[in-house]
mmCIF file with all atom_site columns, C-alpha atoms in Angstrom:
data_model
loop_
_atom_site.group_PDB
_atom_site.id
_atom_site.type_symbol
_atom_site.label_atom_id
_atom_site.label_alt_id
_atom_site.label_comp_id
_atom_site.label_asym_id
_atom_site.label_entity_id
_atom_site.label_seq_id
_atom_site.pdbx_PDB_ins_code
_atom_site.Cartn_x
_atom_site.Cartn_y
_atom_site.Cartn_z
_atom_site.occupancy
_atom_site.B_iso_or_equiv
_atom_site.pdbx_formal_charge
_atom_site.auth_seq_id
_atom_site.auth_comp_id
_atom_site.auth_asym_id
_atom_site.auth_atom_id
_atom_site.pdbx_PDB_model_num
ATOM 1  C CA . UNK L 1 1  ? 0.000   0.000  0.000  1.00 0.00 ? 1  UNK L CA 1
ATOM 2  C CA . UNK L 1 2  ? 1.209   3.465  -0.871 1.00 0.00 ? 2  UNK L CA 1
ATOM 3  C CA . UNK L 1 3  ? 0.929   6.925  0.805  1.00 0.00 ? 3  UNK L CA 1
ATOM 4  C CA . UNK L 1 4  ? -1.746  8.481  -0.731 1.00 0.00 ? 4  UNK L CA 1
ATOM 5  C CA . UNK L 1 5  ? -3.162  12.358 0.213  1.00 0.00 ? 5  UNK L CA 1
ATOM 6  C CA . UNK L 1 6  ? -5.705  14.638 -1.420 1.00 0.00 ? 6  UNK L CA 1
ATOM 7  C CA . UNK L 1 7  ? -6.642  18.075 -0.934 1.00 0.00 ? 7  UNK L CA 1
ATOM 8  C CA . UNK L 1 8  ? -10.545 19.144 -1.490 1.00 0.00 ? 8  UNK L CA 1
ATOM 9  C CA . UNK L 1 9  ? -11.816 22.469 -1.888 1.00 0.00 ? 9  UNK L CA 1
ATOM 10 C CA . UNK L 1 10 ? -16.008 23.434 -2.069 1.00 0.00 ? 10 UNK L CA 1
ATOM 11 C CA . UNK L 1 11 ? -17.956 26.341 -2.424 1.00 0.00 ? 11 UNK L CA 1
ATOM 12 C CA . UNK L 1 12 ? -21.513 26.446 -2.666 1.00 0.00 ? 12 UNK L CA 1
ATOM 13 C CA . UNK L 1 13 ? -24.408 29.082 -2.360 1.00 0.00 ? 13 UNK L CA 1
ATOM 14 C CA . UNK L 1 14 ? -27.475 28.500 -1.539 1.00 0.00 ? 14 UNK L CA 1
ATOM 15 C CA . UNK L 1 15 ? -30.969 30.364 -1.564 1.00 0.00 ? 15 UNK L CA 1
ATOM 16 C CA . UNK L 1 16 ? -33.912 29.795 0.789  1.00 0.00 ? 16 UNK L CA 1
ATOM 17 C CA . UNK L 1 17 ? -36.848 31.592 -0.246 1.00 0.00 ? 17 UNK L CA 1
ATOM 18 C CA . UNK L 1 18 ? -39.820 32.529 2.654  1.00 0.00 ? 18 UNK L CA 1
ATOM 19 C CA . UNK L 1 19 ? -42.899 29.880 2.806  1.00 0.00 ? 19 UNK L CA 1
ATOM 20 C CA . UNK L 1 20 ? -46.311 31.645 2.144  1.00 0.00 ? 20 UNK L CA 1
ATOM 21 C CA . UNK L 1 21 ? -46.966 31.824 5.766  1.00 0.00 ? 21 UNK L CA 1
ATOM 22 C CA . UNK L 1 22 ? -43.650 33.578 6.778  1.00 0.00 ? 22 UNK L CA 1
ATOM 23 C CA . UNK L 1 23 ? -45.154 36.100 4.207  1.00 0.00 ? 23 UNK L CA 1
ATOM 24 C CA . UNK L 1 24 ? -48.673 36.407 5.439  1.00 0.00 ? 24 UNK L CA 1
ATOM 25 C CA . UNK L 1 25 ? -48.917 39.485 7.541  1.00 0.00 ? 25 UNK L CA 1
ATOM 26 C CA . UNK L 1 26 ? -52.910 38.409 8.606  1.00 0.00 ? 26 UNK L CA 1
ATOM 27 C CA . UNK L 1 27 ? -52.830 37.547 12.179 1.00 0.00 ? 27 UNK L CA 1
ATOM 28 C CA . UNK L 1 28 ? -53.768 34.104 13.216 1.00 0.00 ? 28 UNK L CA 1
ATOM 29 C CA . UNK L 1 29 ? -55.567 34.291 16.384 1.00 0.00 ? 29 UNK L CA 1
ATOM 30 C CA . UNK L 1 30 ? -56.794 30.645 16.155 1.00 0.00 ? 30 UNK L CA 1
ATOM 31 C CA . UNK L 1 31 ? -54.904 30.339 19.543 1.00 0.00 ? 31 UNK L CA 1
ATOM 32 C CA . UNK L 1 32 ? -55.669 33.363 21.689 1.00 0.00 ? 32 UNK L CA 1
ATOM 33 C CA . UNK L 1 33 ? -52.130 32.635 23.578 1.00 0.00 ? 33 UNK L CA 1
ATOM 34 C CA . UNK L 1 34 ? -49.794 32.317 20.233 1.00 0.00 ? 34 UNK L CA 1
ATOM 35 C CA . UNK L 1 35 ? -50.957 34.508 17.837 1.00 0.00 ? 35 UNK L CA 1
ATOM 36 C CA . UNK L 1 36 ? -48.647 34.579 14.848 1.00 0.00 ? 36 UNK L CA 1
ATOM 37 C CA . UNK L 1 37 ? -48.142 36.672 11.837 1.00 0.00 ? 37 UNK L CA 1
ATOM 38 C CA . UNK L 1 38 ? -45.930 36.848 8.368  1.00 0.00 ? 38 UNK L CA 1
ATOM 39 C CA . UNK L 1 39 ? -43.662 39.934 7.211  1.00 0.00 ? 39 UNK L CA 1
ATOM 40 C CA . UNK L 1 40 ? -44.924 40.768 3.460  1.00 0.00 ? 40 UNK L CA 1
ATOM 41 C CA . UNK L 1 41 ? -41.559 42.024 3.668  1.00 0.00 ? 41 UNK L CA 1
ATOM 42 C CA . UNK L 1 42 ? -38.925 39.453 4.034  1.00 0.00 ? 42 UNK L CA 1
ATOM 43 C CA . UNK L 1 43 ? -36.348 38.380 1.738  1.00 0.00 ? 43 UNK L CA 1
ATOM 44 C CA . UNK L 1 44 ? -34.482 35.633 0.573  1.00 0.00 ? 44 UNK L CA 1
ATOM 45 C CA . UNK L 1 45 ? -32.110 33.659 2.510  1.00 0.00 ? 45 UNK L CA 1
ATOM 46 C CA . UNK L 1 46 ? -28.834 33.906 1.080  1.00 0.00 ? 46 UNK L CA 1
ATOM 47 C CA . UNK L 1 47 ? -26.197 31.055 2.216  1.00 0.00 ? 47 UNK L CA 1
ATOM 48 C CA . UNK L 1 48 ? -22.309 31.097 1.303  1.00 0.00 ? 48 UNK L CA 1
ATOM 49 C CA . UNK L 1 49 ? -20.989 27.994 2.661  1.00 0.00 ? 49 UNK L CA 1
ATOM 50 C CA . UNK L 1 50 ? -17.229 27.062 1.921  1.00 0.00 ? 50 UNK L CA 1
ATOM 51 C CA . UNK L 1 51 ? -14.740 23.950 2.743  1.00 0.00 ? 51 UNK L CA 1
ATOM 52 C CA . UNK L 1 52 ? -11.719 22.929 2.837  1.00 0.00 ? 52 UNK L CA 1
ATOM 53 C CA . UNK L 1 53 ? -10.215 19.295 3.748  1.00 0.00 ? 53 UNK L CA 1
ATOM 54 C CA . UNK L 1 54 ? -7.284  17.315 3.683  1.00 0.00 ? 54 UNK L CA 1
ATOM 55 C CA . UNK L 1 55 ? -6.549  13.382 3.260  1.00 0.00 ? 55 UNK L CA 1
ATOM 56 C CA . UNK L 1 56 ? -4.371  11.637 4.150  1.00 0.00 ? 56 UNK L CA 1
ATOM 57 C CA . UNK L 1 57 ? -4.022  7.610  4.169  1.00 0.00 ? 57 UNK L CA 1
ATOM 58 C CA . UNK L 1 58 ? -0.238  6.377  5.393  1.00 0.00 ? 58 UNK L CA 1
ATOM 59 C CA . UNK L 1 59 ? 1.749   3.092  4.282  1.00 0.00 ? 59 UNK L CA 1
ATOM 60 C CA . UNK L 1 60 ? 0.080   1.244  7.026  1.00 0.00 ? 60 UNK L CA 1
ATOM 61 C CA . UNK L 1 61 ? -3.402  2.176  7.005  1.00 0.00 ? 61 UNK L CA 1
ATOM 62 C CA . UNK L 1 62 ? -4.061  5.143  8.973  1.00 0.00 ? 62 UNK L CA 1
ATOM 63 C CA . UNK L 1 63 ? -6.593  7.652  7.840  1.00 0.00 ? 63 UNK L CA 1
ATOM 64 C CA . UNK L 1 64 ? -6.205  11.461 8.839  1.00 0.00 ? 64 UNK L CA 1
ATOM 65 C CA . UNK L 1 65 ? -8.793  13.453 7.673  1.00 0.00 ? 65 UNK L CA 1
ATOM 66 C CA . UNK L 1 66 ? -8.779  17.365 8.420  1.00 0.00 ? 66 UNK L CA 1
ATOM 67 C CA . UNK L 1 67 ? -12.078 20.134 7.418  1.00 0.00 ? 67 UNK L CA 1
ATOM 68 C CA . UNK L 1 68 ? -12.480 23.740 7.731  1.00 0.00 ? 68 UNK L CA 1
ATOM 69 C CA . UNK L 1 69 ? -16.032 24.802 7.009  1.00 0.00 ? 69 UNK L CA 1
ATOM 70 C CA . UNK L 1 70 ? -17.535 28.079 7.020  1.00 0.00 ? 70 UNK L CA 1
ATOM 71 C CA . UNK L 1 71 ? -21.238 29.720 6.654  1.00 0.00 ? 71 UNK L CA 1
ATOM 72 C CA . UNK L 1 72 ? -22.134 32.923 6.263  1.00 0.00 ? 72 UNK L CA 1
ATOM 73 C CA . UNK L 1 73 ? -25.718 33.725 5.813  1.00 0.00 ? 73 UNK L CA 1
ATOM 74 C CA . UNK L 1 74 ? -27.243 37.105 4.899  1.00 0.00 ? 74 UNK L CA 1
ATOM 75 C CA . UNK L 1 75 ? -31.309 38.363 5.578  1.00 0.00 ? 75 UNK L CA 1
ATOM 76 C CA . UNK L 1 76 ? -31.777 34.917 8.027  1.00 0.00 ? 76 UNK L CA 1
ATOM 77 C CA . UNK L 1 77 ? -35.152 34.014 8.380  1.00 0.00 ? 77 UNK L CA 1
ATOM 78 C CA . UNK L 1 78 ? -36.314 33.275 11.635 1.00 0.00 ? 78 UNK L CA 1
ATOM 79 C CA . UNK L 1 79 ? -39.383 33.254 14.136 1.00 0.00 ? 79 UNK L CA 1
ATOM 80 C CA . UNK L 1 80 ? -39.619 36.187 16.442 1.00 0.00 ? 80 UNK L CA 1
ATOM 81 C CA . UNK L 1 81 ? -41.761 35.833 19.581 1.00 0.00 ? 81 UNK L CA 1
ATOM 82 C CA . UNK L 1 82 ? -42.720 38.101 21.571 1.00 0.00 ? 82 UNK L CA 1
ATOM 83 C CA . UNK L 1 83 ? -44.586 37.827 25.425 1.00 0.00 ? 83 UNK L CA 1
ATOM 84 C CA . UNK L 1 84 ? -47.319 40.238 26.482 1.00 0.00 ? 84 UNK L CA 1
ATOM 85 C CA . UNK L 1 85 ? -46.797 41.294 30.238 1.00 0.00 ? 85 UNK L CA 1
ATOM 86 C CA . UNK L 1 86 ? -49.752 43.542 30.264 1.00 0.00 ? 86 UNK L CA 1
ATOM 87 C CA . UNK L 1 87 ? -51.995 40.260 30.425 1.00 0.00 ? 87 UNK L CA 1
ATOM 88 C CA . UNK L 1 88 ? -54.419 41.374 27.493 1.00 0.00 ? 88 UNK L CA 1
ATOM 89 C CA . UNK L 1 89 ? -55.161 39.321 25.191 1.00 0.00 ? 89 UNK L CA 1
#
């Protein structure tokens, strides 16, 4: 068996787009204590996400594998909640 290593570098990007309910800005009251609502306003989700790894298999077997990843993601979308402390409802 020989010494064999490898080098692998990835990029990708990535896109999320809202679901129609992250968009709908009707409140749902269907549950008096979580009332939700959409923001017309939101954006797409826009994901870089980048890696580099290294291989490396010696003479008598061993496996060495080393990764660096890294995400960076721009207009996240994500639940906000909020609590009432005035008790209304």
């Amino acid at each position: 068996m020989t010494e064999r290593q490898s080098i692998k570098v990835t990029y990708t990007q990535r896109i999320s787009r809202p679901m129609i309910w992250d968009l709908n800005p009707y409140i749902n009251a269907s549950d008096p204590k979580n009332r939700m609502a959409g923001n017309p306003l939101l954006r797409p989700e826009l994901a870089h996400l980048a890696e580099i790894s290294y291989s490396l298999t010696t003479k008598k077997g061993t496996y060495l594998n080393l990764a660096l990843y890294r995400r960076q993601t721009a207009n996240s979308i994500e639940d906000v909640r909020t609590v009432d402390t005035s008790g209304d409802r």
